[in-house]
XYZ file of N, CA and C in Angstrom:
462
model
N 6.611 -11.605 14.527
C 5.280 -11.134 14.190
C 4.619 -12.151 13.283
N 3.496 -12.655 13.690
C 2.760 -13.636 12.901
C 1.642 -12.908 12.170
N 1.700 -12.921 10.867
C 0.709 -12.192 10.086
C -0.547 -13.008 9.848
N -0.502 -14.287 10.200
C -1.676 -15.124 10.042
C -1.975 -15.473 8.604
N -1.007 -15.336 7.711
C -1.270 -15.620 6.306
C -1.076 -17.094 5.968
N -0.615 -17.867 6.937
C -0.468 -19.298 6.727
C 0.703 -19.682 5.841
N 1.516 -18.723 5.439
C 2.630 -19.011 4.539
C 3.760 -19.728 5.254
N 3.826 -19.548 6.561
C 4.894 -20.170 7.325
C 4.275 -20.787 8.579
N 3.719 -21.978 8.435
C 3.002 -22.562 9.565
C 3.886 -22.861 10.760
N 5.190 -22.870 10.604
C 6.100 -23.143 11.705
C 6.164 -22.009 12.712
N 5.677 -20.829 12.329
C 5.648 -19.689 13.237
C 6.987 -19.005 13.404
N 7.997 -19.402 12.643
C 9.313 -18.779 12.762
C 9.519 -17.750 11.657
N 8.503 -16.938 11.428
C 8.590 -15.945 10.357
C 9.632 -14.900 10.704
N 10.323 -14.435 9.694
C 11.258 -13.344 9.911
C 10.535 -12.057 9.568
N 10.675 -11.095 10.438
C 10.040 -9.800 10.205
C 10.912 -9.024 9.235
N 10.321 -8.594 8.146
C 11.087 -7.822 7.165
C 11.330 -6.423 7.707
N 12.546 -5.961 7.601
C 12.903 -4.636 8.067
C 12.451 -3.626 7.021
N 11.421 -2.867 7.336
C 10.890 -1.903 6.375
C 11.521 -0.527 6.570
N 12.567 -0.456 7.396
C 13.240 0.819 7.588
C 14.182 1.077 6.412
N 14.493 2.345 6.226
C 15.334 2.749 5.096
C 16.475 3.612 5.637
N 17.631 3.502 5.015
C 18.718 4.394 5.415
C 18.463 5.763 4.794
N 18.987 6.802 5.408
C 18.811 8.142 4.835
C 19.504 8.253 3.485
N 20.630 7.581 3.323
C 21.324 7.621 2.027
C 20.431 7.012 0.942
N 19.798 5.862 1.227
C 18.865 5.269 0.258
C 17.675 6.187 0.025
N 17.173 6.784 1.106
C 15.991 7.640 1.003
C 16.215 8.813 0.055
N 17.428 9.366 0.052
C 17.696 10.526 -0.809
C 18.284 10.113 -2.157
N 18.294 8.808 -2.420
C 18.746 8.327 -3.723
C 20.251 8.206 -3.865
N 20.962 8.118 -2.748
C 22.426 8.042 -2.805
C 22.961 6.866 -1.987
N 22.244 5.759 -1.998
C 22.637 4.593 -1.217
C 23.949 3.974 -1.640
N 24.382 4.238 -2.877
C 25.613 3.617 -3.360
C 26.843 4.517 -3.245
N 26.632 5.828 -3.049
C 27.804 6.705 -3.035
C 27.939 7.580 -1.791
N 26.919 7.588 -0.935
C 27.005 8.395 0.281
C 26.620 7.561 1.492
N 27.144 7.966 2.633
C 26.709 7.398 3.900
C 26.173 8.567 4.717
N 24.961 8.425 5.260
C 24.390 9.470 6.098
C 24.261 8.889 7.501
N 25.050 9.410 8.430
C 25.087 8.878 9.788
C 24.442 9.843 10.770
N 23.555 9.305 11.603
C 22.960 10.066 12.694
C 24.013 10.186 13.785
N 24.345 11.421 14.186
C 25.432 11.615 15.145
C 24.950 12.186 16.472
N 23.639 12.179 16.712
C 23.124 12.632 17.994
C 22.141 13.771 17.871
N 21.624 14.176 19.020
C 20.628 15.248 19.037
C 20.776 16.064 20.314
N 20.196 17.238 20.293
C 20.165 18.085 21.476
C 18.986 19.037 21.363
N 18.651 19.680 22.475
C 17.532 20.610 22.522
C 18.086 22.009 22.765
N 17.557 22.986 22.022
C 18.008 24.369 22.171
C 16.887 25.336 21.822
N 16.973 26.548 22.374
C 15.974 27.585 22.093
C 16.129 28.127 20.677
N 17.356 28.065 20.149
C 17.588 28.544 18.793
C 18.679 27.696 18.146
N 18.803 27.840 16.846
C 19.865 27.153 16.112
C 20.640 28.219 15.371
N 21.933 28.298 15.635
C 22.787 29.311 15.022
C 23.722 28.627 14.037
N 23.745 29.162 12.825
C 24.632 28.637 11.788
C 25.693 29.689 11.509
N 26.920 29.357 11.850
C 27.987 30.337 11.667
C 27.760 31.533 12.569
N 28.088 32.709 12.093
C 27.898 33.923 12.892
C 26.822 34.817 12.297
N 26.204 34.376 11.210
C 25.310 35.261 10.484
C 23.839 34.900 10.649
N 23.510 33.619 10.589
C 22.117 33.236 10.481
C 21.686 32.370 11.654
N 20.526 32.693 12.220
C 19.988 31.900 13.326
C 18.494 31.710 13.124
N 17.985 30.618 13.657
C 16.552 30.355 13.652
C 16.135 30.241 15.106
N 15.104 30.992 15.478
C 14.623 30.965 16.856
C 13.313 30.199 16.927
N 13.154 29.389 17.961
C 11.905 28.675 18.181
C 10.839 29.663 18.650
N 9.580 29.325 18.399
C 8.477 30.165 18.858
C 8.441 30.205 20.377
N 7.735 31.194 20.911
C 7.584 31.316 22.361
C 6.967 30.028 22.917
N 7.556 29.507 23.978
C 7.024 28.298 24.599
C 7.465 27.011 23.917
N 8.332 27.140 22.938
C 8.812 25.961 22.216
C 10.336 25.955 22.171
N 10.873 24.785 21.853
C 12.316 24.632 21.666
C 12.540 23.788 20.424
N 13.766 23.815 19.943
C 14.122 22.958 18.820
C 14.715 21.656 19.330
N 14.235 20.558 18.784
C 14.903 19.269 18.938
C 15.746 19.153 17.683
N 17.051 19.149 17.835
C 17.969 19.219 16.696
C 18.668 17.877 16.537
N 18.452 17.242 15.376
C 19.101 15.972 15.069
C 20.247 16.249 14.115
N 21.421 15.688 14.412
C 22.615 15.942 13.599
C 22.927 14.735 12.719
N 23.309 15.022 11.482
C 23.645 13.980 10.515
C 24.910 14.369 9.758
N 25.790 13.394 9.551
C 26.989 13.606 8.758
C 26.811 12.885 7.428
N 26.918 13.643 6.336
C 26.852 13.066 4.987
C 28.291 12.833 4.542
N 28.660 11.566 4.341
C 30.031 11.233 3.930
C 30.028 10.662 2.527
N 30.953 11.148 1.714
C 31.124 10.636 0.361
C 32.131 9.492 0.422
N 31.671 8.305 0.083
C 32.514 7.113 0.198
C 33.164 6.728 -1.133
N 33.080 7.615 -2.103
C 33.596 7.290 -3.437
C 34.809 8.155 -3.787
N 35.317 7.926 -4.991
C 36.444 8.723 -5.512
C 35.950 9.904 -6.335
N 34.635 10.094 -6.427
C 34.068 11.165 -7.251
C 33.225 12.102 -6.390
N 33.156 13.362 -6.808
C 32.275 14.310 -6.136
C 30.826 13.885 -6.377
N 29.974 14.108 -5.363
C 28.564 13.717 -5.473
C 27.693 14.945 -5.211
N 26.804 15.238 -6.157
C 25.868 16.350 -6.025
C 24.630 15.872 -5.275
N 24.253 16.596 -4.237
C 23.056 16.282 -3.453
C 22.076 17.436 -3.619
N 20.826 17.109 -3.923
C 19.789 18.136 -4.043
C 18.523 17.648 -3.342
N 18.474 17.845 -2.032
C 17.291 17.446 -1.267
C 16.168 18.465 -1.389
N 16.507 19.694 -1.764
C 15.501 20.747 -1.849
C 14.434 20.423 -2.880
N 14.831 20.073 -4.102
C 13.843 19.823 -5.149
C 13.057 18.534 -4.920
N 13.617 17.616 -4.125
C 12.896 16.376 -3.848
C 11.773 16.585 -2.843
N 11.823 17.690 -2.108
C 10.726 18.055 -1.210
C 10.443 17.052 -0.108
N 11.477 16.473 0.460
C 11.276 15.500 1.524
C 10.578 16.128 2.721
N 9.731 15.345 3.361
C 9.092 15.773 4.607
C 9.515 14.796 5.679
N 9.964 15.336 6.802
C 10.423 14.517 7.916
C 9.478 14.662 9.096
N 9.399 13.590 9.892
C 8.577 13.595 11.088
C 9.354 12.904 12.203
N 9.318 13.506 13.371
C 9.933 12.947 14.567
C 8.818 12.382 15.429
N 8.939 11.122 15.824
C 7.955 10.537 16.730
C 8.679 9.916 17.915
N 8.026 9.975 19.059
C 8.520 9.326 20.271
C 7.311 9.165 21.180
N 6.883 7.931 21.356
C 5.671 7.704 22.143
C 4.482 8.344 21.453
N 3.759 9.193 22.176
C 2.580 9.862 21.607
C 2.937 11.141 20.859
N 4.186 11.550 20.958
C 4.626 12.790 20.323
C 4.896 12.568 18.841
N 4.383 13.464 18.012
C 4.607 13.396 16.570
C 4.752 14.826 16.054
N 5.955 15.168 15.590
C 6.261 16.545 15.193
C 6.807 16.557 13.769
N 6.231 17.412 12.929
C 6.744 17.573 11.568
C 8.020 18.400 11.598
N 8.963 18.062 10.711
C 10.224 18.776 10.623
C 10.045 20.170 10.061
N 10.917 21.060 10.504
C 10.945 22.427 9.980
C 11.719 22.424 8.667
N 11.304 23.280 7.761
C 12.089 23.489 6.537
C 12.669 24.888 6.638
N 13.986 24.970 6.563
C 14.638 26.274 6.662
C 15.533 26.453 5.446
N 16.087 27.640 5.339
C 17.062 27.887 4.283
C 18.470 27.930 4.853
N 18.638 27.248 5.993
C 19.976 27.092 6.528
C 20.798 26.274 5.545
N 22.066 26.594 5.425
C 22.937 25.830 4.533
C 23.104 24.390 5.025
N 22.905 24.177 6.328
C 23.113 22.864 6.917
C 21.814 22.082 7.137
N 20.677 22.598 6.687
C 19.395 21.897 6.862
C 19.367 20.698 5.921
N 19.320 19.495 6.489
C 19.340 18.279 5.673
C 18.147 18.212 4.716
N 16.982 18.660 5.166
C 15.784 18.537 4.327
C 15.836 19.418 3.093
N 16.625 20.508 3.138
C 16.723 21.413 1.985
C 18.163 21.507 1.468
N 19.019 20.586 1.889
C 20.444 20.659 1.540
C 20.664 20.509 0.030
N 21.430 21.442 -0.514
C 21.868 21.379 -1.901
C 23.360 21.668 -1.897
N 24.128 20.745 -2.447
C 25.560 20.976 -2.489
C 26.308 19.761 -3.000
N 27.575 19.954 -3.232
C 28.437 18.878 -3.695
C 29.276 18.392 -2.525
N 29.224 17.084 -2.299
C 30.071 16.486 -1.266
C 31.284 15.921 -2.005
N 32.434 16.514 -1.737
C 33.653 16.128 -2.444
C 34.055 14.700 -2.100
N 34.755 14.058 -3.030
C 35.223 12.684 -2.844
C 35.963 12.547 -1.523
N 35.559 11.562 -0.727
C 36.218 11.301 0.541
C 35.947 12.318 1.641
N 35.072 13.280 1.389
C 34.798 14.334 2.365
C 33.446 14.119 3.036
N 33.166 14.932 4.058
C 31.905 14.833 4.795
C 31.341 16.226 5.043
N 30.027 16.290 5.185
C 29.321 17.540 5.446
C 28.408 17.312 6.653
N 28.414 18.271 7.580
C 27.554 18.187 8.763
C 26.223 18.875 8.453
N 25.117 18.189 8.764
C 23.788 18.743 8.524
C 22.906 18.511 9.748
N 21.737 19.160 9.753
C 20.803 19.014 10.867
C 19.367 18.936 10.355
N 18.507 18.370 11.183
C 17.058 18.463 11.005
C 16.513 19.123 12.260
N 15.621 20.096 12.089
C 15.048 20.819 13.218
C 13.582 20.448 13.396
N 13.202 20.214 14.647
C 11.812 19.924 14.996
C 11.436 20.849 16.147
N 10.387 21.670 15.946
C 9.970 22.598 16.977
C 8.974 21.887 17.892
N 9.339 21.775 19.177
C 8.510 21.022 20.108
C 8.117 21.897 21.295
N 6.943 21.650 21.871
C 6.571 22.388 23.080
C 7.586 22.107 24.196
N 7.946 23.161 24.958
C 8.952 22.998 26.008
C 8.597 21.867 26.967
N 7.316 21.679 27.261
C 6.875 20.639 28.190
C 7.026 19.231 27.636
N 7.290 19.104 26.350
C 7.402 17.783 25.730
C 8.843 17.305 25.580
N 9.797 18.146 25.951
C 11.208 17.809 25.763
C 11.551 16.477 26.428
N 11.087 16.280 27.666
C 11.410 15.051 28.402
C 10.712 13.825 27.836
N 9.698 14.018 26.999
C 8.946 12.891 26.445
C 9.678 12.215 25.285
N 10.712 12.855 24.769
C 11.463 12.266 23.661
C 12.538 11.363 24.255
N 12.203 10.088 24.373
C 13.132 9.137 24.973
C 13.770 8.255 23.916
N 12.978 7.772 22.984
C 13.510 6.953 21.896
C 12.999 7.535 20.582
N 13.701 8.551 20.059
C 13.203 9.211 18.850
C 13.218 8.294 17.627
N 12.158 8.401 16.859
C 12.065 7.708 15.581
C 11.921 8.776 14.509
N 12.686 8.642 13.439
C 12.615 9.587 12.332
C 11.903 8.924 11.172
N 10.931 9.639 10.609
C 10.213 9.137 9.449
C 10.397 10.120 8.301
N 10.362 9.590 7.077
C 10.496 10.422 5.885
C 9.381 10.067 4.922
N 8.772 11.088 4.341
C 7.719 10.882 3.356
C 8.345 10.952 1.966
N 8.301 9.820 1.258
C 8.858 9.734 -0.091
C 7.749 9.273 -1.029
N 7.430 10.081 -2.011
C 6.381 9.734 -2.975
C 5.110 9.271 -2.262
N 4.671 10.042 -1.273
C 3.456 9.772 -0.496
C 3.506 8.480 0.307
N 4.696 7.928 0.522
C 4.856 6.737 1.362
C 5.726 7.121 2.553
N 5.198 6.897 3.765
C 5.935 7.213 4.975
C 6.821 6.033 5.350
N 8.125 6.278 5.454
C 9.075 5.208 5.784
C 9.840 5.589 7.034
N 10.166 4.591 7.835
C 10.957 4.814 9.042
C 12.432 4.763 8.670
N 13.186 5.730 9.191
C 14.606 5.840 8.886
C 15.420 5.067 9.918
N 16.415 4.330 9.454
C 17.353 3.652 10.356
C 18.280 4.707 10.930
N 18.286 4.842 12.244
C 19.179 5.815 12.877
C 20.416 5.128 13.420
């Protein structure tokens, strides 16, 4: 990408990667690893045997799965709820804001301690029109941090 600023007349500019890891985004880049482990589409999301979230009529959930791993010898407290992160899923012309739920596994509202050397499975839910399911070919996840929208490395 040539920005035309004349700083590198050779034209071999390196494009700076402005993407952020989810661990860095939540302030735990040094002690946690947050890995995207895939996605699927479903009419509802069931957590355990007690709690479920159902998509509205004519919509489905696009569910992205993430594993939070503690890479240290110490327990790490995570509090995404008070940070109020906002997530957005984009793919082509599709742009969907993330749902905020009180599921124990909702990454956007996750509060808990990840024990040393342990991992926790979490999800992000995006409610999409049923007709748009096939349009999600290369999903991009964005996170709003301090009024700055950043693209997440998946």
